Coordinates of C-alpha atoms and ligand atoms in Angstrom, one line a residue:
M1 CA -15.0 -4.5 -26.5
N2 CA -16.6 -1.7 -24.4
Q3 CA -16.6 -2.3 -20.7
P4 CA -19.7 -4.4 -19.9
L5 CA -21.5 -3.7 -16.6
L6 CA -22.5 -7.2 -15.6
G7 CA -20.5 -10.4 -16.0
C8 CA -22.4 -13.7 -15.6
I9 CA -21.4 -17.3 -15.3
A10 CA -24.1 -19.9 -16.1
D11 CA -23.7 -23.5 -15.2
D12 CA -25.4 -24.7 -18.5
F13 CA -26.1 -23.4 -22.0
T14 CA -29.9 -23.1 -22.0
G15 CA -29.7 -21.5 -18.5
G16 CA -27.3 -19.0 -20.0
T17 CA -29.7 -18.1 -22.8
D18 CA -32.6 -17.8 -20.3
L19 CA -30.6 -15.3 -18.2
A20 CA -29.4 -13.4 -21.3
S21 CA -33.0 -13.0 -22.5
M22 CA -34.0 -11.7 -19.0
L23 CA -31.2 -9.0 -19.2
V24 CA -32.2 -8.1 -22.8
R25 CA -35.8 -7.7 -21.6
G26 CA -34.5 -5.2 -19.0
G27 CA -32.7 -3.2 -21.6
M28 CA -29.2 -4.6 -21.4
R29 CA -27.5 -5.5 -24.7
T30 CA -26.2 -9.0 -23.9
L31 CA -23.7 -11.4 -25.4
Q32 CA -23.7 -15.1 -24.6
V33 CA -20.4 -16.9 -25.1
I34 CA -20.0 -20.6 -25.3
G35 CA -17.3 -21.6 -22.8
V36 CA -14.5 -19.2 -21.7
P37 CA -13.3 -17.2 -24.7
E38 CA -9.7 -17.6 -25.5
G39 CA -9.1 -13.9 -26.1
P40 CA -10.9 -10.6 -26.1
I41 CA -14.2 -10.3 -28.0
D42 CA -15.1 -7.5 -30.3
A43 CA -18.7 -6.5 -29.2
D44 CA -20.4 -3.5 -27.7
V45 CA -22.6 -4.9 -24.9
D46 CA -23.8 -4.2 -21.4
A47 CA -23.7 -7.8 -20.1
V48 CA -21.8 -10.9 -21.0
V49 CA -23.0 -14.4 -20.1
I50 CA -20.4 -17.1 -20.2
A51 CA -22.2 -20.4 -20.6
L52 CA -20.4 -23.4 -19.1
K53 CA -21.4 -27.0 -18.8
S54 CA -20.4 -27.2 -15.1
R55 CA -23.6 -28.2 -13.4
T56 CA -22.8 -31.9 -13.0
L57 CA -19.0 -31.8 -13.3
P58 CA -16.9 -32.9 -10.3
A59 CA -16.9 -29.9 -8.0
A60 CA -13.2 -29.2 -8.5
E61 CA -13.6 -28.9 -12.2
A62 CA -16.7 -26.8 -12.0
V63 CA -14.7 -24.4 -9.7
E64 CA -11.8 -24.3 -12.0
E65 CA -13.9 -23.4 -15.0
S66 CA -16.0 -20.9 -13.1
L67 CA -12.8 -19.1 -11.9
A68 CA -11.5 -19.0 -15.5
A69 CA -14.8 -17.5 -16.6
L70 CA -14.6 -14.9 -13.7
A71 CA -11.1 -14.0 -14.6
W72 CA -12.1 -13.3 -18.2
L73 CA -15.1 -11.2 -17.1
K74 CA -13.0 -9.2 -14.6
Q75 CA -10.5 -8.5 -17.3
A76 CA -13.3 -7.4 -19.6
G77 CA -14.1 -4.7 -17.0
C78 CA -17.4 -6.0 -15.6
R79 CA -18.3 -4.3 -12.3
Q80 CA -20.8 -6.8 -10.9
F81 CA -20.9 -10.6 -11.2
F82 CA -23.7 -13.1 -11.4
F83 CA -23.5 -16.9 -10.8
K84 CA -26.6 -18.4 -12.6
Y85 CA -27.9 -21.8 -11.6
C86 CA -31.1 -23.6 -12.2
S87 CA -34.4 -22.3 -10.8
T88 CA -34.8 -25.8 -9.2
F89 CA -31.4 -25.4 -7.5
D90 CA -30.1 -28.5 -9.4
S91 CA -27.0 -29.7 -7.5
T92 CA -25.8 -32.7 -5.6
A93 CA -24.8 -32.8 -1.9
E94 CA -21.2 -32.2 -3.0
G95 CA -22.1 -29.2 -5.1
N96 CA -21.7 -27.5 -7.4
I97 CA -23.5 -24.4 -6.2
G98 CA -21.8 -24.0 -2.8
P99 CA -18.2 -24.8 -4.0
V100 CA -18.5 -22.5 -7.0
A101 CA -20.1 -19.6 -5.1
D102 CA -17.4 -20.0 -2.3
A103 CA -14.6 -19.9 -4.9
L104 CA -16.1 -16.9 -6.7
L105 CA -16.5 -15.0 -3.4
N106 CA -12.8 -15.7 -2.5
A107 CA -11.6 -14.6 -5.9
L108 CA -13.6 -11.4 -5.6
D109 CA -12.4 -10.8 -2.1
S110 CA -15.9 -10.7 -0.9
Q111 CA -17.6 -12.2 2.1
F112 CA -21.3 -12.4 1.2
A113 CA -23.8 -13.2 -1.5
L114 CA -27.5 -13.8 -1.7
A115 CA -28.9 -17.0 -3.2
C116 CA -32.3 -16.9 -4.9
P117 CA -33.3 -19.4 -7.5
A118 CA -37.0 -18.2 -7.5
F119 CA -38.6 -17.7 -10.9
P120 CA -42.3 -17.1 -10.2
E121 CA -43.2 -16.7 -14.0
N122 CA -42.1 -20.3 -14.3
Q123 CA -43.8 -21.4 -11.1
R124 CA -40.7 -21.5 -9.0
T125 CA -41.4 -19.7 -5.7
L126 CA -39.5 -19.5 -2.4
F127 CA -41.2 -19.1 0.9
N128 CA -39.6 -19.5 4.3
G129 CA -36.6 -20.9 2.5
Y130 CA -38.7 -23.7 0.9
L131 CA -38.7 -23.9 -2.8
F132 CA -42.0 -24.7 -4.6
V133 CA -42.4 -26.0 -8.1
G134 CA -46.0 -25.1 -9.0
D135 CA -48.0 -25.9 -5.9
V136 CA -45.8 -28.7 -4.6
L137 CA -42.5 -28.7 -2.7
L138 CA -39.3 -29.2 -4.8
S139 CA -38.8 -32.5 -3.0
E140 CA -42.3 -33.7 -4.2
S141 CA -41.9 -32.5 -7.7
G142 CA -40.4 -34.5 -10.6
M143 CA -37.0 -33.2 -9.6
R144 CA -36.9 -35.8 -6.8
N145 CA -36.2 -38.4 -9.5
H146 CA -33.8 -36.4 -11.7
P147 CA -31.2 -38.8 -13.0
L148 CA -28.2 -36.5 -12.3
T149 CA -29.3 -34.1 -9.6
P150 CA -32.2 -35.5 -7.6
M151 CA -33.6 -32.8 -5.2
T152 CA -35.0 -34.5 -2.2
D153 CA -35.0 -31.6 0.3
A154 CA -37.0 -28.4 -0.5
N155 CA -35.3 -26.4 2.3
L156 CA -32.7 -24.5 0.5
V157 CA -31.0 -23.2 3.7
R158 CA -30.3 -26.8 4.5
V159 CA -29.4 -27.8 0.9
L160 CA -26.9 -25.0 0.5
Q161 CA -25.5 -25.4 4.0
Q162 CA -24.5 -28.9 3.1
Q163 CA -22.4 -27.6 0.2
T164 CA -20.4 -24.8 2.0
S165 CA -18.6 -24.1 5.3
R166 CA -19.9 -20.5 5.3
K167 CA -23.0 -20.0 7.4
V168 CA -26.3 -19.9 5.4
G169 CA -29.1 -17.6 6.6
L170 CA -32.6 -16.7 5.4
I171 CA -34.4 -13.5 4.5
P172 CA -38.0 -14.4 4.8
H173 CA -40.8 -13.1 2.6
S174 CA -42.1 -10.9 5.5
V175 CA -38.9 -8.8 5.1
V176 CA -38.8 -8.7 1.3
N177 CA -42.4 -7.6 1.4
Q178 CA -41.3 -4.5 3.2
G179 CA -39.2 -3.3 0.3
A180 CA -35.6 -2.7 -0.7
T181 CA -34.5 -0.7 2.3
A182 CA -35.7 -3.4 4.8
T183 CA -34.1 -6.1 2.6
R184 CA -30.8 -4.2 2.4
Q185 CA -30.8 -3.9 6.2
A186 CA -31.5 -7.7 6.5
F187 CA -28.5 -8.4 4.2
A188 CA -26.3 -6.2 6.5
Q189 CA -27.7 -7.9 9.6
A190 CA -27.1 -11.4 8.2
Q191 CA -23.5 -10.5 7.4
A192 CA -23.0 -9.1 10.9
E193 CA -24.3 -12.4 12.3
G194 CA -21.6 -14.2 10.3
C195 CA -23.6 -15.4 7.3
G196 CA -21.7 -15.9 4.0
Y197 CA -25.0 -16.5 2.2
T198 CA -28.7 -15.8 2.7
I199 CA -31.4 -17.6 0.8
V200 CA -34.0 -14.9 0.0
D201 CA -37.7 -15.6 -0.4
A202 CA -39.6 -14.5 -3.5
T203 CA -43.0 -15.3 -4.7
S204 CA -43.6 -12.6 -7.4
N205 CA -41.7 -10.5 -9.9
L206 CA -42.2 -7.6 -7.5
D207 CA -40.2 -9.5 -4.9
L208 CA -37.4 -10.1 -7.4
K209 CA -37.3 -6.4 -8.2
V210 CA -37.0 -5.6 -4.5
I211 CA -34.2 -8.1 -4.1
G212 CA -32.4 -6.8 -7.2
E213 CA -32.6 -3.2 -5.9
A214 CA -31.4 -4.2 -2.5
A215 CA -28.4 -6.0 -4.0
A216 CA -27.3 -3.1 -6.2
D217 CA -23.9 -2.9 -4.4
H218 CA -23.3 -6.7 -4.1
V219 CA -20.2 -7.7 -6.0
L220 CA -21.6 -11.2 -6.5
I221 CA -25.2 -12.3 -6.9
T222 CA -26.2 -15.9 -7.2
G223 CA -29.5 -17.2 -8.4
G224 CA -31.8 -18.2 -11.2
S225 CA -32.5 -15.9 -14.1
G226 CA -35.5 -14.5 -12.1
V227 CA -33.4 -12.5 -9.7
A228 CA -31.7 -10.8 -12.6
L229 CA -35.0 -9.1 -13.3
G230 CA -34.2 -6.3 -10.9
L231 CA -30.6 -5.7 -12.0
P232 CA -30.9 -3.6 -15.2
D233 CA -32.8 -0.9 -13.2
N234 CA -29.9 -0.5 -10.8
F235 CA -27.6 0.4 -13.7
K236 CA -30.3 2.7 -15.1
R237 CA -30.6 4.4 -11.7
A238 CA -26.8 4.8 -11.6
G239 CA -26.9 6.5 -15.0
L240 CA -24.9 3.7 -16.6
L241 CA -27.6 2.3 -18.9
P242 CA -30.0 4.3 -21.1
D243 CA -33.6 4.2 -20.0
A244 CA -35.2 3.4 -23.4
S245 CA -33.0 1.0 -25.2
S246 CA -33.2 -1.2 -28.2
A247 CA -31.3 -4.0 -26.5
A248 CA -33.1 -6.8 -28.4
E249 CA -32.4 -5.3 -31.8
L250 CA -30.2 -7.5 -34.1
P251 CA -28.9 -6.5 -37.5
H252 CA -31.2 -7.5 -40.4
M253 CA -30.0 -10.6 -42.2
E254 CA -30.5 -10.5 -46.0
G255 CA -30.5 -14.1 -47.2
L256 CA -32.2 -17.5 -47.2
S257 CA -33.7 -19.5 -44.3
A258 CA -33.9 -23.1 -43.2
V259 CA -35.1 -25.2 -40.3
L260 CA -32.9 -28.1 -39.0
S261 CA -34.5 -30.4 -36.5
G262 CA -32.8 -33.3 -34.6
S263 CA -35.0 -33.3 -31.5
C264 CA -37.3 -36.2 -31.1
S265 CA -39.4 -34.7 -28.3
I266 CA -43.2 -34.6 -28.4
A267 CA -43.2 -30.8 -28.9
T268 CA -40.7 -31.0 -31.8
N269 CA -42.4 -33.9 -33.5
G270 CA -45.6 -31.8 -33.4
Q271 CA -43.8 -28.8 -34.9
V272 CA -42.4 -31.0 -37.7
E273 CA -45.9 -32.3 -38.4
Q274 CA -47.4 -28.8 -38.4
W275 CA -44.8 -27.6 -40.9
Q276 CA -45.7 -30.5 -43.2
Q277 CA -49.4 -30.1 -42.8
S278 CA -49.1 -26.5 -43.8
G279 CA -47.6 -27.7 -47.1
R280 CA -44.1 -26.6 -46.6
P281 CA -41.2 -28.6 -48.0
S282 CA -39.3 -31.1 -45.8
F283 CA -36.6 -33.7 -46.1
A284 CA -36.1 -36.6 -43.6
F285 CA -32.8 -38.2 -42.8
D286 CA -32.8 -41.9 -42.3
P287 CA -30.2 -42.8 -39.7
L288 CA -29.9 -46.4 -41.0
R289 CA -29.1 -45.1 -44.5
L290 CA -26.6 -42.6 -43.1
A291 CA -25.0 -45.4 -41.1
D292 CA -24.7 -47.5 -44.3
G293 CA -22.6 -44.7 -45.8
H294 CA -25.3 -43.1 -48.1
D295 CA -24.5 -39.5 -48.7
Q296 CA -27.9 -38.2 -47.6
V297 CA -26.4 -34.8 -46.8
A298 CA -25.6 -34.3 -50.5
E299 CA -29.1 -35.6 -51.4
A300 CA -30.7 -33.2 -48.9
L301 CA -28.7 -30.2 -50.3
D302 CA -29.5 -31.2 -53.9
W303 CA -33.2 -31.4 -52.9
A304 CA -33.0 -28.0 -51.1
R305 CA -31.1 -26.1 -53.8
P306 CA -34.0 -25.3 -56.2
L307 CA -36.5 -24.8 -53.3
L308 CA -34.7 -22.3 -51.2
N309 CA -35.4 -19.3 -53.4
Q310 CA -39.1 -20.0 -52.9
G311 CA -39.0 -20.1 -49.2
P312 CA -37.5 -21.9 -46.2
V313 CA -37.1 -25.7 -46.1
L314 CA -37.0 -28.2 -43.2
I315 CA -34.4 -30.9 -43.0
Y316 CA -34.8 -33.2 -40.1
G317 CA -33.9 -36.4 -38.3
S318 CA -36.7 -36.1 -35.8
A319 CA -38.8 -39.2 -35.5
K320 CA -41.4 -40.8 -33.3
P321 CA -40.3 -42.9 -30.2
E322 CA -40.9 -46.3 -31.9
A323 CA -38.7 -45.3 -34.9
V324 CA -36.0 -43.9 -32.7
K325 CA -36.0 -47.0 -30.5
A326 CA -35.7 -49.3 -33.6
V327 CA -32.7 -47.2 -34.9
Q328 CA -31.1 -47.2 -31.4
E329 CA -31.4 -50.9 -31.2
R330 CA -29.6 -51.3 -34.5
L331 CA -26.9 -48.6 -34.0
G332 CA -26.7 -48.0 -30.3
V333 CA -28.0 -44.9 -28.6
T334 CA -24.9 -42.8 -28.8
A335 CA -23.9 -43.7 -32.3
A336 CA -27.5 -43.1 -33.6
G337 CA -27.5 -39.6 -32.0
E338 CA -24.1 -38.7 -33.3
I339 CA -24.8 -39.9 -36.9
V340 CA -27.9 -37.6 -37.1
E341 CA -26.2 -34.7 -35.3
R342 CA -23.2 -34.9 -37.7
A343 CA -25.5 -35.0 -40.8
L344 CA -27.5 -32.0 -39.6
A345 CA -24.2 -30.1 -38.8
Q346 CA -22.8 -30.8 -42.3
T347 CA -26.1 -29.8 -43.8
A348 CA -25.9 -26.5 -42.0
L349 CA -22.5 -25.9 -43.5
G350 CA -23.8 -26.9 -47.0
L351 CA -26.9 -24.7 -46.7
R352 CA -24.7 -21.8 -45.6
D353 CA -22.7 -22.3 -48.9
L354 CA -26.1 -22.1 -50.7
G355 CA -26.8 -18.7 -49.2
V356 CA -28.7 -19.6 -46.0
N357 CA -27.9 -17.3 -43.1
T358 CA -31.0 -17.7 -41.0
F359 CA -31.4 -21.1 -39.2
V360 CA -34.0 -22.4 -36.8
V361 CA -32.6 -25.4 -35.0
A362 CA -34.5 -27.8 -32.8
G363 CA -32.8 -29.9 -30.2
G364 CA -30.2 -29.1 -27.5
E365 CA -27.5 -31.4 -28.6
T366 CA -28.4 -30.7 -32.2
S367 CA -28.0 -27.0 -31.6
G368 CA -24.6 -27.6 -30.1
A369 CA -23.4 -29.5 -33.1
V370 CA -24.8 -27.0 -35.6
V371 CA -23.3 -24.0 -33.7
K372 CA -19.9 -25.7 -33.6
A373 CA -20.0 -26.6 -37.3
L374 CA -20.9 -23.0 -38.2
G375 CA -17.9 -21.7 -36.2
V376 CA -20.1 -19.6 -33.9
D377 CA -18.4 -18.7 -30.7
A378 CA -20.8 -16.1 -29.3
L379 CA -24.4 -15.1 -29.5
R380 CA -25.9 -11.6 -29.4
I381 CA -29.4 -12.2 -27.8
G382 CA -32.4 -10.7 -29.5
E383 CA -36.2 -10.8 -29.3
T384 CA -37.9 -13.7 -27.5
I385 CA -39.9 -16.0 -29.9
D386 CA -41.4 -18.3 -27.2
P387 CA -40.5 -18.4 -23.5
G388 CA -36.8 -19.4 -23.2
V389 CA -36.1 -19.1 -27.0
P390 CA -34.8 -15.9 -28.4
W391 CA -33.5 -15.0 -31.8
T392 CA -29.7 -14.6 -31.7
L393 CA -27.0 -13.4 -33.9
G394 CA -24.3 -16.1 -34.1
M395 CA -21.0 -14.3 -34.3
G396 CA -17.9 -15.7 -35.9
Q397 CA -16.3 -15.5 -39.3
H398 CA -19.7 -15.8 -41.0
P399 CA -22.5 -14.2 -38.9
V400 CA -25.8 -16.1 -38.9
A401 CA -29.2 -15.6 -37.3
L402 CA -29.9 -18.5 -35.1
A403 CA -33.0 -19.6 -33.1
L404 CA -31.9 -22.5 -30.9
K405 CA -34.7 -24.4 -29.4
S406 CA -34.3 -27.1 -26.9
G407 CA -36.6 -30.1 -27.3
N408 CA -39.7 -29.4 -25.4
F409 CA -39.9 -25.6 -26.0
G410 CA -42.2 -23.7 -28.4
T411 CA -45.7 -23.8 -29.6
R412 CA -46.8 -26.2 -32.4
D413 CA -46.3 -23.4 -35.1
F414 CA -42.9 -22.5 -33.7
F415 CA -40.9 -23.0 -36.9
S416 CA -43.1 -20.6 -39.0
K417 CA -43.5 -18.2 -36.1
A418 CA -39.8 -18.0 -35.6
L419 CA -39.1 -17.4 -39.3
E420 CA -41.7 -14.6 -39.3
L421 CA -40.0 -12.9 -36.4
A422 CA -36.5 -13.4 -37.8
P423 CA -34.1 -10.4 -37.7
Ligands
ADP501 P1 -33.7 -32.5 -27.3 O1 -33.5 -31.1 -27.0 O2 -35.1 -32.8 -27.7 O3 -33.2 -33.5 -26.2 P2 -31.3 -33.2 -28.8 O4 -30.9 -32.6 -30.1 O5 -30.6 -32.7 -27.6 O6 -32.9 -32.9 -28.7 O7 -31.3 -34.7 -28.8 C1 -31.9 -35.5 -29.7 C2 -30.9 -36.6 -30.2 O8 -31.6 -37.5 -31.0 C3 -29.8 -36.1 -31.0 O9 -28.6 -36.8 -30.6 C4 -30.2 -36.5 -32.4 O10 -29.1 -36.7 -33.3 C5 -30.9 -37.8 -32.1 N1 -31.8 -38.2 -33.2 C6 -32.4 -37.4 -34.1 N2 -33.2 -38.1 -34.9 C7 -33.0 -39.4 -34.6 C8 -33.5 -40.6 -35.1 N3 -34.4 -40.6 -36.1 N4 -33.2 -41.8 -34.5 C9 -32.3 -41.7 -33.5 N5 -31.8 -40.6 -33.0 C10 -32.1 -39.5 -33.5

């Protein structure tokens, strides 16, 4: 591997992809790895994002995993580090944002980091330290009822202060508005006043660019993917990154394509419907038949074999809420989910043997199962299809093009659109 410039640690998978897409947009060739790699990786990139599943782990475990990720990134030669969390600052009173950031600062022998989850393009803005989701405070948004990380206080200075013994300060919008020099001075002043962190206001992409520029020499930056917007320009200014780059370019894949869908979200059900309405071929798994031991995977592959040469096929478990509920009542929620995930993962392997090397996959858990079955351990991030969903090159023994879509993402024609944009 060449020496990447930026090493990132994301506290969940889709958040990692989100950040990686942002960096690609800025001209950085970016690799996303799933969990801490066991050894070195052979890739020529400018940024690496290690995606963990640490958001809701007990704090000590989140710290341990994050430190392992940092050690790998340091060893790979990264010169700046980024701790990515959710743009709604998802965390409990115990953490994990504060404890992980503290541990990373210690390990980097550094005393200070900014904290900015703002992502104005996605309606997450920060003003006077208060986080807004759309036009309401975080604590009045749906996040107040989140099952795992309910956010009941929108004042992020207070929220972060609960999670760390370092002093937390604020750089208000009035300062950011004055530009990078004023913001840089405010960082220095906050440090002089004993702050370990400052929450930084941002209400626009321009603010994020100012913050990014002002943080060019920070060893650690913490935030949502928004604040990464300004970072590629720092490397360009330093002559470390070419100005015009084809960071999103992925190698062309010659081969067949298929869509696998295990998400039962409203958006995905609409996408399945649209595919069928446009006259394209589809095969549905029946979880009850799968549970009875019918080899529906073999049936699906037999069905797909003669069709694949004419165009992509859709194989899906996706179903409407009533049908899902009925299956869950018979099989149990976890078992029903696992049966369909396993069937789709085995189908992916079978399709690959039939010559498919381009997959559109719908569903977060489903994507995880498919990626695992295909032996993919890292993703090179390419062009964005719809917000939050890029084409990727799945690396491993058999490279495959993958569009991994979590449930609610994508327009109604997402499947066809993705295939048209495939590398
Ligand atoms: P999303 O991103 O929409 O949450 P996931 O793939 O994460 O999608 O989760 C959907 C879950 O529903 C998976 O565990 C999948 O196996 C399961 N599932 C898919 N089809 C059915 C079905 N017909 N009945 C019950 N569960 C299903």
